[in-house]
PDB file of C-alpha atoms in Angstrom:
ATOM      1  CA  MET A   1      57.200 139.651 100.750  1.00 47.00           C
ATOM      2  CA  SER A   2      59.979 137.522 101.921  1.00 50.00           C
ATOM      3  CA  SER A   3      62.386 138.209 104.772  1.00 54.00           C
ATOM      4  CA  ALA A   4      66.213 138.443 105.007  1.00 56.00           C
ATOM      5  CA  PRO A   5      67.635 135.852 106.296  1.00 58.00           C
ATOM      6  CA  THR A   6      68.736 135.755 109.755  1.00 65.00           C
ATOM      7  CA  ALA A   7      72.323 135.855 111.016  1.00 60.00           C
ATOM      8  CA  GLY A   8      71.670 132.627 112.771  1.00 63.00           C
ATOM      9  CA  GLY A   9      70.189 130.364 109.545  1.00 65.00           C
ATOM     10  CA  VAL A  10      73.420 130.888 108.135  1.00 64.00           C
ATOM     11  CA  GLY A  11      75.307 130.277 110.383  1.00 66.00           C
ATOM     12  CA  ARG A  12      73.233 126.554 110.704  1.00 67.00           C
ATOM     13  CA  ARG A  13      73.990 126.070 106.489  1.00 68.00           C
ATOM     14  CA  VAL A  14      77.227 127.183 106.941  1.00 67.00           C
ATOM     15  CA  SER A  15      77.702 124.384 109.460  1.00 72.00           C
ATOM     16  CA  ARG A  16      75.929 121.683 107.868  1.00 76.00           C
ATOM     17  CA  THR A  17      78.226 122.124 104.850  1.00 80.00           C
ATOM     18  CA  ALA A  18      81.612 122.632 106.571  1.00 82.00           C
ATOM     19  CA  PRO A  19      82.380 118.906 107.307  1.00 83.00           C
ATOM     20  CA  TYR A  20      82.147 118.505 103.144  1.00 85.00           C
ATOM     21  CA  ALA A  21      83.908 121.387 102.104  1.00 87.00           C
ATOM     22  CA  PHE A  22      86.792 119.832 104.889  1.00 88.00           C
ATOM     23  CA  ILE A  23      86.596 116.608 103.136  1.00 90.00           C
ATOM     24  CA  LEU A  24      85.971 117.872  99.588  1.00 91.00           C
ATOM     25  CA  PRO A  25      90.258 117.843  98.314  1.00 92.00           C
ATOM     26  CA  ALA A  26      90.758 114.347  99.987  1.00 92.00           C
ATOM     27  CA  ALA A  27      87.418 112.792  98.019  1.00 93.00           C
ATOM     28  CA  VAL A  28      88.337 114.609  94.757  1.00 94.00           C
ATOM     29  CA  LEU A  29      92.330 113.083  95.121  1.00 94.00           C
ATOM     30  CA  PHE A  30      91.307 109.764  96.174  1.00 93.00           C
ATOM     31  CA  VAL A  31      88.466 109.892  93.530  1.00 94.00           C
ATOM     32  CA  VAL A  32      91.288 110.797  90.628  1.00 94.00           C
ATOM     33  CA  PHE A  33      94.471 109.058  91.642  1.00 93.00           C
ATOM     34  CA  MET A  34      92.558 105.514  92.870  1.00 92.00           C
ATOM     35  CA  LEU A  35      89.233 104.880  91.895  1.00 94.00           C
ATOM     36  CA  VAL A  36      89.791 106.488  88.332  1.00 95.00           C
ATOM     37  CA  PRO A  37      92.986 104.308  87.801  1.00 94.00           C
ATOM     38  CA  ILE A  38      91.559 100.951  89.082  1.00 94.00           C
ATOM     39  CA  ALA A  39      87.944 101.994  86.916  1.00 95.00           C
ATOM     40  CA  TYR A  40      90.388 102.115  83.762  1.00 95.00           C
ATOM     41  CA  THR A  41      92.280  99.296  84.508  1.00 94.00           C
ATOM     42  CA  VAL A  42      89.172  96.854  84.584  1.00 95.00           C
ATOM     43  CA  PHE A  43      87.945  98.496  81.477  1.00 95.00           C
ATOM     44  CA  LEU A  44      91.698  97.414  79.546  1.00 94.00           C
ATOM     45  CA  SER A  45      91.277  94.000  80.923  1.00 93.00           C
ATOM     46  CA  PHE A  46      88.196  93.364  78.981  1.00 94.00           C
ATOM     47  CA  ARG A  47      89.604  94.649  75.599  1.00 91.00           C
ATOM     48  CA  ARG A  48      91.831  93.499  73.268  1.00 88.00           C
ATOM     49  CA  THR A  49      93.517  94.468  70.358  1.00 84.00           C
ATOM     50  CA  GLN A  50      92.197  93.438  66.793  1.00 81.00           C
ATOM     51  CA  ALA A  51      93.748  93.821  63.400  1.00 76.00           C
ATOM     52  CA  ILE A  52      91.899  95.099  60.339  1.00 73.00           C
ATOM     53  CA  GLY A  53      93.299  93.199  57.176  1.00 69.00           C
ATOM     54  CA  LEU A  54      96.698  92.797  56.634  1.00 63.00           C
ATOM     55  CA  GLY A  55      97.557  94.798  60.031  1.00 64.00           C
ATOM     56  CA  LEU A  56     100.257  96.569  58.030  1.00 67.00           C
ATOM     57  CA  GLY A  57      98.941 100.351  57.541  1.00 67.00           C
ATOM     58  CA  PRO A  58      99.090 103.065  60.402  1.00 68.00           C
ATOM     59  CA  ASN A  59      95.089 102.597  61.244  1.00 71.00           C
ATOM     60  CA  SER A  60      94.795  98.689  60.766  1.00 72.00           C
ATOM     61  CA  ARG A  61      94.586  98.055  64.642  1.00 75.00           C
ATOM     62  CA  GLU A  62      91.483  98.901  67.075  1.00 80.00           C
ATOM     63  CA  GLN A  63      90.630  97.794  70.080  1.00 82.00           C
ATOM     64  CA  VAL A  64      87.120  95.880  70.810  1.00 86.00           C
ATOM     65  CA  PHE A  65      85.409  94.132  73.685  1.00 90.00           C
ATOM     66  CA  ALA A  66      87.157  90.924  74.551  1.00 86.00           C
ATOM     67  CA  GLY A  67      84.898  89.436  77.427  1.00 88.00           C
ATOM     68  CA  TRP A  68      86.719  87.342  79.630  1.00 92.00           C
ATOM     69  CA  GLU A  69      89.161  85.740  77.261  1.00 92.00           C
ATOM     70  CA  ASN A  70      92.326  87.883  78.775  1.00 92.00           C
ATOM     71  CA  TYR A  71      91.341  86.462  82.520  1.00 94.00           C
ATOM     72  CA  ALA A  72      90.571  82.717  81.158  1.00 94.00           C
ATOM     73  CA  ALA A  73      94.061  83.172  79.375  1.00 92.00           C
ATOM     74  CA  THR A  74      95.722  84.353  82.375  1.00 91.00           C
ATOM     75  CA  LEU A  75      94.166  81.984  84.713  1.00 91.00           C
ATOM     76  CA  THR A  76      95.689  79.427  82.392  1.00 92.00           C
ATOM     77  CA  ASP A  77      99.063  80.438  82.337  1.00 91.00           C
ATOM     78  CA  PRO A  78     101.281  78.127  83.512  1.00 92.00           C
ATOM     79  CA  GLU A  79     103.993  81.553  84.025  1.00 92.00           C
ATOM     80  CA  LEU A  80     101.453  82.972  86.463  1.00 91.00           C
ATOM     81  CA  LEU A  81     100.793  79.585  88.306  1.00 92.00           C
ATOM     82  CA  ASP A  82     104.468  79.082  88.701  1.00 93.00           C
ATOM     83  CA  SER A  83     105.252  82.809  89.809  1.00 93.00           C
ATOM     84  CA  THR A  84     102.442  82.515  92.590  1.00 92.00           C
ATOM     85  CA  VAL A  85     103.757  79.168  94.428  1.00 93.00           C
ATOM     86  CA  ARG A  86     106.982  80.608  94.549  1.00 93.00           C
ATOM     87  CA  VAL A  87     105.529  84.098  96.106  1.00 93.00           C
ATOM     88  CA  LEU A  88     103.817  82.108  98.292  1.00 92.00           C
ATOM     89  CA  GLY A  89     107.406  80.080  99.483  1.00 94.00           C
ATOM     90  CA  TYR A  90     108.890  83.380  99.576  1.00 94.00           C
ATOM     91  CA  GLY A  91     105.780  84.229 101.885  1.00 93.00           C
ATOM     92  CA  LEU A  92     106.394  81.249 104.329  1.00 94.00           C
ATOM     93  CA  ILE A  93     109.775  82.165 104.565  1.00 94.00           C
ATOM     94  CA  LEU A  94     109.446  85.922 105.293  1.00 93.00           C
ATOM     95  CA  VAL A  95     106.499  86.337 106.960  1.00 93.00           C
ATOM     96  CA  PRO A  96     107.284  84.377 109.945  1.00 94.00           C
ATOM     97  CA  VAL A  97     110.870  84.964 110.333  1.00 96.00           C
ATOM     98  CA  MET A  98     110.542  88.673 109.893  1.00 94.00           C
ATOM     99  CA  LEU A  99     107.802  88.966 112.338  1.00 94.00           C
ATOM    100  CA  GLY A 100     109.344  86.600 114.725  1.00 95.00           C
ATOM    101  CA  LEU A 101     112.799  88.880 115.388  1.00 95.00           C
ATOM    102  CA  ALA A 102     110.477  91.630 115.303  1.00 94.00           C
ATOM    103  CA  LEU A 103     108.705  90.610 117.937  1.00 94.00           C
ATOM    104  CA  LEU A 104     111.739  89.616 119.808  1.00 94.00           C
ATOM    105  CA  PHE A 105     113.502  92.488 119.379  1.00 93.00           C
ATOM    106  CA  ALA A 106     110.801  94.663 120.747  1.00 93.00           C
ATOM    107  CA  LEU A 107     110.330  92.405 123.658  1.00 93.00           C
ATOM    108  CA  LEU A 108     113.813  92.575 124.494  1.00 92.00           C
ATOM    109  CA  LEU A 109     113.571  96.344 124.180  1.00 90.00           C
ATOM    110  CA  ASP A 110     110.825  96.686 126.212  1.00 88.00           C
ATOM    111  CA  THR A 111     112.818  94.964 129.254  1.00 85.00           C
ATOM    112  CA  PRO A 112     114.156  96.471 132.163  1.00 80.00           C
ATOM    113  CA  ARG A 113     116.878  98.030 132.570  1.00 77.00           C
ATOM    114  CA  VAL A 114     117.940  97.083 129.189  1.00 78.00           C
ATOM    115  CA  LEU A 115     121.927  98.703 127.976  1.00 79.00           C
ATOM    116  CA  LEU A 116     122.276 100.732 125.005  1.00 83.00           C
ATOM    117  CA  ALA A 117     117.884 101.152 124.057  1.00 81.00           C
ATOM    118  CA  ARG A 118     117.808 104.231 122.292  1.00 84.00           C
ATOM    119  CA  PHE A 119     121.239 102.580 119.668  1.00 88.00           C
ATOM    120  CA  ALA A 120     119.872  99.623 119.649  1.00 86.00           C
ATOM    121  CA  ARG A 121     116.026 100.960 118.414  1.00 85.00           C
ATOM    122  CA  ILE A 122     117.911 103.113 115.884  1.00 88.00           C
ATOM    123  CA  SER A 123     119.698 100.411 114.872  1.00 90.00           C
ATOM    124  CA  ILE A 124     117.274  98.051 113.905  1.00 90.00           C
ATOM    125  CA  PHE A 125     114.768 100.709 112.359  1.00 90.00           C
ATOM    126  CA  LEU A 126     117.523 102.009 110.019  1.00 91.00           C
ATOM    127  CA  PRO A 127     117.436  99.719 107.195  1.00 91.00           C
ATOM    128  CA  TYR A 128     113.626 100.321 106.985  1.00 91.00           C
ATOM    129  CA  ALA A 129     114.812 104.048 106.349  1.00 90.00           C
ATOM    130  CA  VAL A 130     116.890 102.449 103.205  1.00 91.00           C
ATOM    131  CA  PRO A 131     115.387 102.410 100.290  1.00 92.00           C
ATOM    132  CA  VAL A 132     114.522  98.632  98.431  1.00 90.00           C
ATOM    133  CA  ILE A 133     116.425  99.375  95.412  1.00 92.00           C
ATOM    134  CA  ILE A 134     119.385 100.371  97.192  1.00 93.00           C
ATOM    135  CA  ALA A 135     119.236  97.572 100.157  1.00 93.00           C
ATOM    136  CA  SER A 136     118.693  95.124  96.906  1.00 92.00           C
ATOM    137  CA  LEU A 137     121.968  96.355  95.148  1.00 92.00           C
ATOM    138  CA  LEU A 138     123.546  96.582  98.257  1.00 92.00           C
ATOM    139  CA  TRP A 139     122.972  92.468  99.157  1.00 93.00           C
ATOM    140  CA  GLY A 140     123.766  91.741  95.427  1.00 92.00           C
ATOM    141  CA  PHE A 141     126.797  92.761  95.535  1.00 89.00           C
ATOM    142  CA  PHE A 142     127.032  90.851  98.398  1.00 90.00           C
ATOM    143  CA  TYR A 143     125.715  87.862  96.710  1.00 91.00           C
ATOM    144  CA  LEU A 144     127.956  88.463  93.180  1.00 90.00           C
ATOM    145  CA  PRO A 145     130.643  85.429  94.064  1.00 87.00           C
ATOM    146  CA  SER A 146     133.468  87.905  91.631  1.00 86.00           C
ATOM    147  CA  VAL A 147     132.576  90.990  94.810  1.00 87.00           C
ATOM    148  CA  SER A 148     131.050  88.918  97.593  1.00 86.00           C
ATOM    149  CA  PRO A 149     133.251  88.772 100.851  1.00 88.00           C
ATOM    150  CA  VAL A 150     131.916  85.929 101.888  1.00 87.00           C
ATOM    151  CA  THR A 151     133.396  84.068  98.652  1.00 86.00           C
ATOM    152  CA  ALA A 152     136.643  85.435  99.385  1.00 86.00           C
ATOM    153  CA  VAL A 153     137.299  84.301 103.060  1.00 89.00           C
ATOM    154  CA  ALA A 154     135.504  80.707 101.964  1.00 87.00           C
ATOM    155  CA  GLU A 155     138.504  80.809  99.147  1.00 86.00           C
ATOM    156  CA  ALA A 156     140.788  81.572 101.793  1.00 87.00           C
ATOM    157  CA  LEU A 157     140.292  79.201 104.394  1.00 88.00           C
ATOM    158  CA  GLY A 158     139.614  76.622 101.151  1.00 86.00           C
ATOM    159  CA  LEU A 159     136.124  76.027 102.009  1.00 86.00           C
ATOM    160  CA  PRO A 160     133.152  75.929  99.197  1.00 84.00           C
ATOM    161  CA  ALA A 161     131.959  79.228  98.402  1.00 84.00           C
ATOM    162  CA  PRO A 162     127.872  79.733  98.659  1.00 86.00           C
ATOM    163  CA  ASP A 163     125.992  80.383  95.434  1.00 88.00           C
ATOM    164  CA  PHE A 164     123.736  82.745  97.022  1.00 90.00           C
ATOM    165  CA  LEU A 165     122.307  83.743  93.790  1.00 91.00           C
ATOM    166  CA  GLY A 166     122.207  79.648  92.448  1.00 89.00           C
ATOM    167  CA  LEU A 167     118.392  77.903  91.832  1.00 89.00           C
ATOM    168  CA  ASP A 168     118.130  76.415  95.477  1.00 89.00           C
ATOM    169  CA  ASN A 169     119.217  79.731  97.420  1.00 91.00           C
ATOM    170  CA  ILE A 170     118.139  82.502  95.306  1.00 93.00           C
ATOM    171  CA  LEU A 171     114.473  82.384  97.025  1.00 93.00           C
ATOM    172  CA  VAL A 172     115.908  82.545 100.680  1.00 94.00           C
ATOM    173  CA  SER A 173     118.196  85.665  99.580  1.00 94.00           C
ATOM    174  CA  VAL A 174     115.371  87.168  98.198  1.00 94.00           C
ATOM    175  CA  ALA A 175     113.447  86.589 101.467  1.00 94.00           C
ATOM    176  CA  ASN A 176     116.772  87.958 103.106  1.00 94.00           C
ATOM    177  CA  ILE A 177     116.356  91.199 101.726  1.00 94.00           C
ATOM    178  CA  GLY A 178     113.226  92.044 102.992  1.00 93.00           C
ATOM    179  CA  VAL A 179     113.507  90.539 106.721  1.00 94.00           C
ATOM    180  CA  TRP A 180     116.608  93.004 106.841  1.00 94.00           C
ATOM    181  CA  GLY A 181     114.783  96.003 105.386  1.00 92.00           C
ATOM    182  CA  GLY A 182     110.888  94.890 107.154  1.00 92.00           C
ATOM    183  CA  VAL A 183     111.991  94.158 111.153  1.00 94.00           C
ATOM    184  CA  GLY A 184     112.772  97.906 111.619  1.00 92.00           C
ATOM    185  CA  PHE A 185     109.337  98.860 110.900  1.00 92.00           C
ATOM    186  CA  ASN A 186     107.658  95.543 112.519  1.00 93.00           C
ATOM    187  CA  MET A 187     109.635  96.292 115.422  1.00 93.00           C
ATOM    188  CA  LEU A 188     108.697  99.862 116.056  1.00 92.00           C
ATOM    189  CA  VAL A 189     104.859  99.213 115.610  1.00 92.00           C
ATOM    190  CA  ILE A 190     105.000  96.431 118.331  1.00 93.00           C
ATOM    191  CA  TYR A 191     107.311  98.023 120.105  1.00 92.00           C
ATOM    192  CA  THR A 192     105.148 101.173 120.757  1.00 91.00           C
ATOM    193  CA  SER A 193     102.107  99.064 121.926  1.00 92.00           C
ATOM    194  CA  LEU A 194     104.607  97.132 124.529  1.00 92.00           C
ATOM    195  CA  ARG A 195     105.232 100.594 126.059  1.00 90.00           C
ATOM    196  CA  SER A 196     101.283 101.790 125.653  1.00 89.00           C
ATOM    197  CA  ILE A 197     100.395  98.660 127.872  1.00 89.00           C
ATOM    198  CA  PRO A 198     100.329 100.610 132.275  1.00 90.00           C
ATOM    199  CA  GLN A 199     103.541  99.336 134.527  1.00 87.00           C
ATOM    200  CA  GLU A 200     100.973  98.588 137.032  1.00 89.00           C
ATOM    201  CA  VAL A 201      99.713  95.888 135.485  1.00 89.00           C
ATOM    202  CA  TYR A 202     104.133  94.619 135.256  1.00 87.00           C
ATOM    203  CA  GLU A 203     104.097  95.203 138.796  1.00 88.00           C
ATOM    204  CA  ALA A 204     101.561  92.967 139.378  1.00 89.00           C
ATOM    205  CA  ALA A 205     102.835  90.238 137.949  1.00 88.00           C
ATOM    206  CA  ARG A 206     105.537  90.442 139.685  1.00 88.00           C
ATOM    207  CA  LEU A 207     104.268  90.397 142.706  1.00 89.00           C
ATOM    208  CA  ASP A 208     102.405  87.205 141.695  1.00 87.00           C
ATOM    209  CA  GLY A 209     106.136  85.834 141.121  1.00 86.00           C
ATOM    210  CA  CYS A 210     106.306  86.062 136.800  1.00 87.00           C
ATOM    211  CA  SER A 211     109.461  86.252 135.879  1.00 87.00           C
ATOM    212  CA  GLU A 212     110.505  88.560 132.730  1.00 86.00           C
ATOM    213  CA  VAL A 213     109.632  85.240 130.496  1.00 88.00           C
ATOM    214  CA  GLN A 214     106.819  84.947 132.112  1.00 90.00           C
ATOM    215  CA  ILE A 215     105.430  88.448 131.791  1.00 90.00           C
ATOM    216  CA  ALA A 216     106.218  87.767 128.026  1.00 89.00           C
ATOM    217  CA  LEU A 217     104.051  85.055 127.111  1.00 90.00           C
ATOM    218  CA  ARG A 218     101.641  85.864 129.374  1.00 90.00           C
ATOM    219  CA  VAL A 219     101.156  89.387 129.429  1.00 90.00           C
ATOM    220  CA  LYS A 220     102.879  91.467 126.711  1.00 91.00           C
ATOM    221  CA  ILE A 221     102.525  89.032 123.709  1.00 92.00           C
ATOM    222  CA  PRO A 222      98.631  88.530 124.010  1.00 91.00           C
ATOM    223  CA  MET A 223      98.121  92.715 125.044  1.00 90.00           C
ATOM    224  CA  VAL A 224     100.151  93.525 121.508  1.00 89.00           C
ATOM    225  CA  MET A 225      98.305  90.851 119.608  1.00 89.00           C
ATOM    226  CA  PRO A 226      96.437  93.656 117.456  1.00 86.00           C
ATOM    227  CA  SER A 227      99.786  94.905 116.739  1.00 88.00           C
ATOM    228  CA  ILE A 228     100.820  91.274 115.571  1.00 90.00           C
ATOM    229  CA  ILE A 229      97.807  91.341 113.640  1.00 87.00           C
ATOM    230  CA  LEU A 230      98.421  94.493 111.794  1.00 85.00           C
ATOM    231  CA  THR A 231     101.550  93.737 110.830  1.00 89.00           C
ATOM    232  CA  SER A 232     101.107  90.086 109.473  1.00 88.00           C
ATOM    233  CA  VAL A 233      98.015  91.968 107.053  1.00 86.00           C
ATOM    234  CA  PHE A 234     101.100  94.596 105.909  1.00 86.00           C
ATOM    235  CA  SER A 235     103.348  91.351 105.545  1.00 89.00           C
ATOM    236  CA  ILE A 236     101.132  89.405 103.567  1.00 87.00           C
ATOM    237  CA  ILE A 237     100.168  92.438 101.540  1.00 86.00           C
ATOM    238  CA  ALA A 238     103.709  93.472 100.963  1.00 87.00           C
ATOM    239  CA  THR A 239     104.721  89.660  99.842  1.00 89.00           C
ATOM    240  CA  LEU A 240     101.801  89.319  97.495  1.00 86.00           C
ATOM    241  CA  GLN A 241     103.495  92.406  95.596  1.00 87.00           C
ATOM    242  CA  VAL A 242     107.004  91.290  96.049  1.00 91.00           C
ATOM    243  CA  PHE A 243     109.055  93.040  92.900  1.00 92.00           C
ATOM    244  CA  SER A 244     111.863  95.215  93.631  1.00 91.00           C
ATOM    245  CA  GLU A 245     114.412  93.089  95.213  1.00 92.00           C
ATOM    246  CA  PRO A 246     113.849  90.614  92.366  1.00 93.00           C
ATOM    247  CA  LYS A 247     113.890  92.346  89.544  1.00 93.00           C
ATOM    248  CA  MET A 248     116.956  94.521  91.084  1.00 92.00           C
ATOM    249  CA  LEU A 249     118.798  91.166  91.282  1.00 92.00           C
ATOM    250  CA  SER A 250     117.562  89.483  87.875  1.00 92.00           C
ATOM    251  CA  PRO A 251     120.509  91.104  85.929  1.00 91.00           C
ATOM    252  CA  LEU A 252     122.945  89.657  88.329  1.00 91.00           C
ATOM    253  CA  THR A 253     121.592  85.855  87.803  1.00 90.00           C
ATOM    254  CA  ASN A 254     119.915  83.763  85.210  1.00 90.00           C
ATOM    255  CA  SER A 255     117.822  82.140  87.958  1.00 91.00           C
ATOM    256  CA  ILE A 256     115.212  85.118  87.906  1.00 93.00           C
ATOM    257  CA  SER A 257     113.501  84.746  84.802  1.00 91.00           C
ATOM    258  CA  THR A 258     111.601  87.585  83.788  1.00 91.00           C
ATOM    259  CA  THR A 259     108.058  86.420  85.324  1.00 91.00           C
ATOM    260  CA  TRP A 260     110.009  85.528  88.664  1.00 93.00           C
ATOM    261  CA  THR A 261     106.878  87.120  90.835  1.00 93.00           C
ATOM    262  CA  PRO A 262     103.235  88.261  89.773  1.00 93.00           C
ATOM    263  CA  LEU A 263     103.952  91.534  89.525  1.00 93.00           C
ATOM    264  CA  MET A 264     107.235  90.626  87.320  1.00 94.00           C
ATOM    265  CA  LYS A 265     104.852  89.001  84.850  1.00 93.00           C
ATOM    266  CA  VAL A 266     102.618  91.893  85.285  1.00 94.00           C
ATOM    267  CA  TYR A 267     105.743  94.369  84.097  1.00 94.00           C
ATOM    268  CA  ARG A 268     107.194  92.026  81.559  1.00 94.00           C
ATOM    269  CA  ASP A 269     103.434  91.554  79.846  1.00 93.00           C
ATOM    270  CA  ALA A 270     102.840  95.796  80.019  1.00 93.00           C
ATOM    271  CA  PHE A 271     105.897  97.034  79.003  1.00 92.00           C
ATOM    272  CA  ILE A 272     107.943  94.595  77.535  1.00 91.00           C
ATOM    273  CA  ALA A 273     105.524  92.207  75.508  1.00 90.00           C
ATOM    274  CA  ASN A 274     103.404  95.646  74.867  1.00 88.00           C
ATOM    275  CA  ASP A 275     100.344  93.309  75.869  1.00 90.00           C
ATOM    276  CA  ILE A 276      98.283  95.831  78.417  1.00 92.00           C
ATOM    277  CA  TYR A 277      94.880  94.000  78.054  1.00 93.00           C
ATOM    278  CA  SER A 278      96.796  90.899  79.611  1.00 93.00           C
ATOM    279  CA  ALA A 279      98.489  92.736  82.267  1.00 94.00           C
ATOM    280  CA  ALA A 280      95.506  94.925  83.491  1.00 95.00           C
ATOM    281  CA  ALA A 281      93.694  91.158  83.718  1.00 94.00           C
ATOM    282  CA  THR A 282      96.470  90.136  85.656  1.00 94.00           C
ATOM    283  CA  SER A 283      96.612  93.145  88.040  1.00 94.00           C
ATOM    284  CA  VAL A 284      93.168  92.946  89.042  1.00 95.00           C
ATOM    285  CA  ILE A 285      93.482  89.122  89.622  1.00 94.00           C
ATOM    286  CA  ILE A 286      96.414  90.206  92.308  1.00 92.00           C
ATOM    287  CA  ALA A 287      94.429  92.888  93.546  1.00 92.00           C
ATOM    288  CA  VAL A 288      91.223  90.593  94.583  1.00 93.00           C
ATOM    289  CA  VAL A 289      93.765  87.674  96.036  1.00 90.00           C
ATOM    290  CA  THR A 290      95.149  90.400  98.116  1.00 88.00           C
ATOM    291  CA  LEU A 291      92.140  91.729  99.124  1.00 88.00           C
ATOM    292  CA  VAL A 292      90.175  88.493  99.739  1.00 90.00           C
ATOM    293  CA  LEU A 293      93.351  86.688 101.564  1.00 85.00           C
ATOM    294  CA  SER A 294      93.513  90.253 103.710  1.00 81.00           C
ATOM    295  CA  LEU A 295      90.098  90.316 104.696  1.00 84.00           C
ATOM    296  CA  GLY A 296      90.219  86.419 105.219  1.00 83.00           C
ATOM    297  CA  PHE A 297      93.267  86.790 107.563  1.00 79.00           C
ATOM    298  CA  LEU A 298      91.436  89.314 109.129  1.00 77.00           C
ATOM    299  CA  ARG A 299      88.323  87.138 109.574  1.00 79.00           C
ATOM    300  CA  LEU A 300      90.029  84.368 110.883  1.00 76.00           C
ATOM    301  CA  VAL A 301      91.895  85.614 113.742  1.00 73.00           C
ATOM    302  CA  ASN A 302      89.322  88.432 114.407  1.00 68.00           C
ATOM    303  CA  ASN A 303      87.986  86.364 117.516  1.00 62.00           C
ATOM    304  CA  ARG A 304      91.197  85.604 118.914  1.00 60.00           C
ATOM    305  CA  ALA A 305      92.880  89.044 118.557  1.00 58.00           C
ATOM    306  CA  PHE A 306      89.936  92.051 119.347  1.00 58.00           C
ATOM    307  CA  GLY A 307      87.505  89.792 120.965  1.00 57.00           C
ATOM    308  CA  GLY A 308      84.936  89.616 118.518  1.00 51.00           C
ATOM    309  CA  GLU A 309      84.667  93.571 119.306  1.00 53.00           C
ATOM    310  CA  GLN A 310      82.245  95.117 116.227  1.00 48.00           C
ATOM    311  CA  ARG A 311      83.284  98.963 115.564  1.00 46.00           C
TER     312      ARG A 311
END
């Protein structure tokens, strides 16, 4: 004869299952909206369309296994190589300038007796709140010679007008939009980290005779290095995923092709050339490169920034 479960036993079972019940919605959303699309993209990257007969009938094409064919075609595509080199140049401009300005503004706002600190923080952060598409249109009108105030002023002064959308300047012009929109976010991350440093550390440095510049270089920057590393990783990922800025500027100039960046090539292959299989293979390659670069950068700076701590 079995005995009835006690209240204590039921309570222990509920307490053991409660954590799984709490994480279940997040786990389901992660699987449905993250893992399933990734798995489907990898599946498509190994497929191709094969014509049956002349390929003219309604059922004259079928999807077949392609092996590594799409990856081989993607990796030997000169358009992907050119766009990758272009994005590397874009990153070499964007990341140092954006993080350098963010660190400089954060240090200036953290100095004692700084004037209009709240207004300055909002002013620097405000461009980050502007959607990238809107920011690209705003800067596009600024670059466009027919409506640009810079061109009008240069012509009024009898000076040669700068060609922001020309082949020689287009990389800097696109990077400028990224810098304008990204400085505020990175500045806020570094500034928040600076505000968490105990004031006693600064007072001890001042008692030792350190100036504000020496405090910034020898105390503040080393102590906020984890935040700088974090923003660097975000910036590297954003660099490899650049799409909206050149895409929005492309109707204004012939300097930006449909494959100007790797993601623009994915868009062109998937939605213009209707070759979703090559687009899927390129997407997988971009994701792997982004993951390898991000993890490699973290591993490279781990000992310096985090003292090699293991969690």
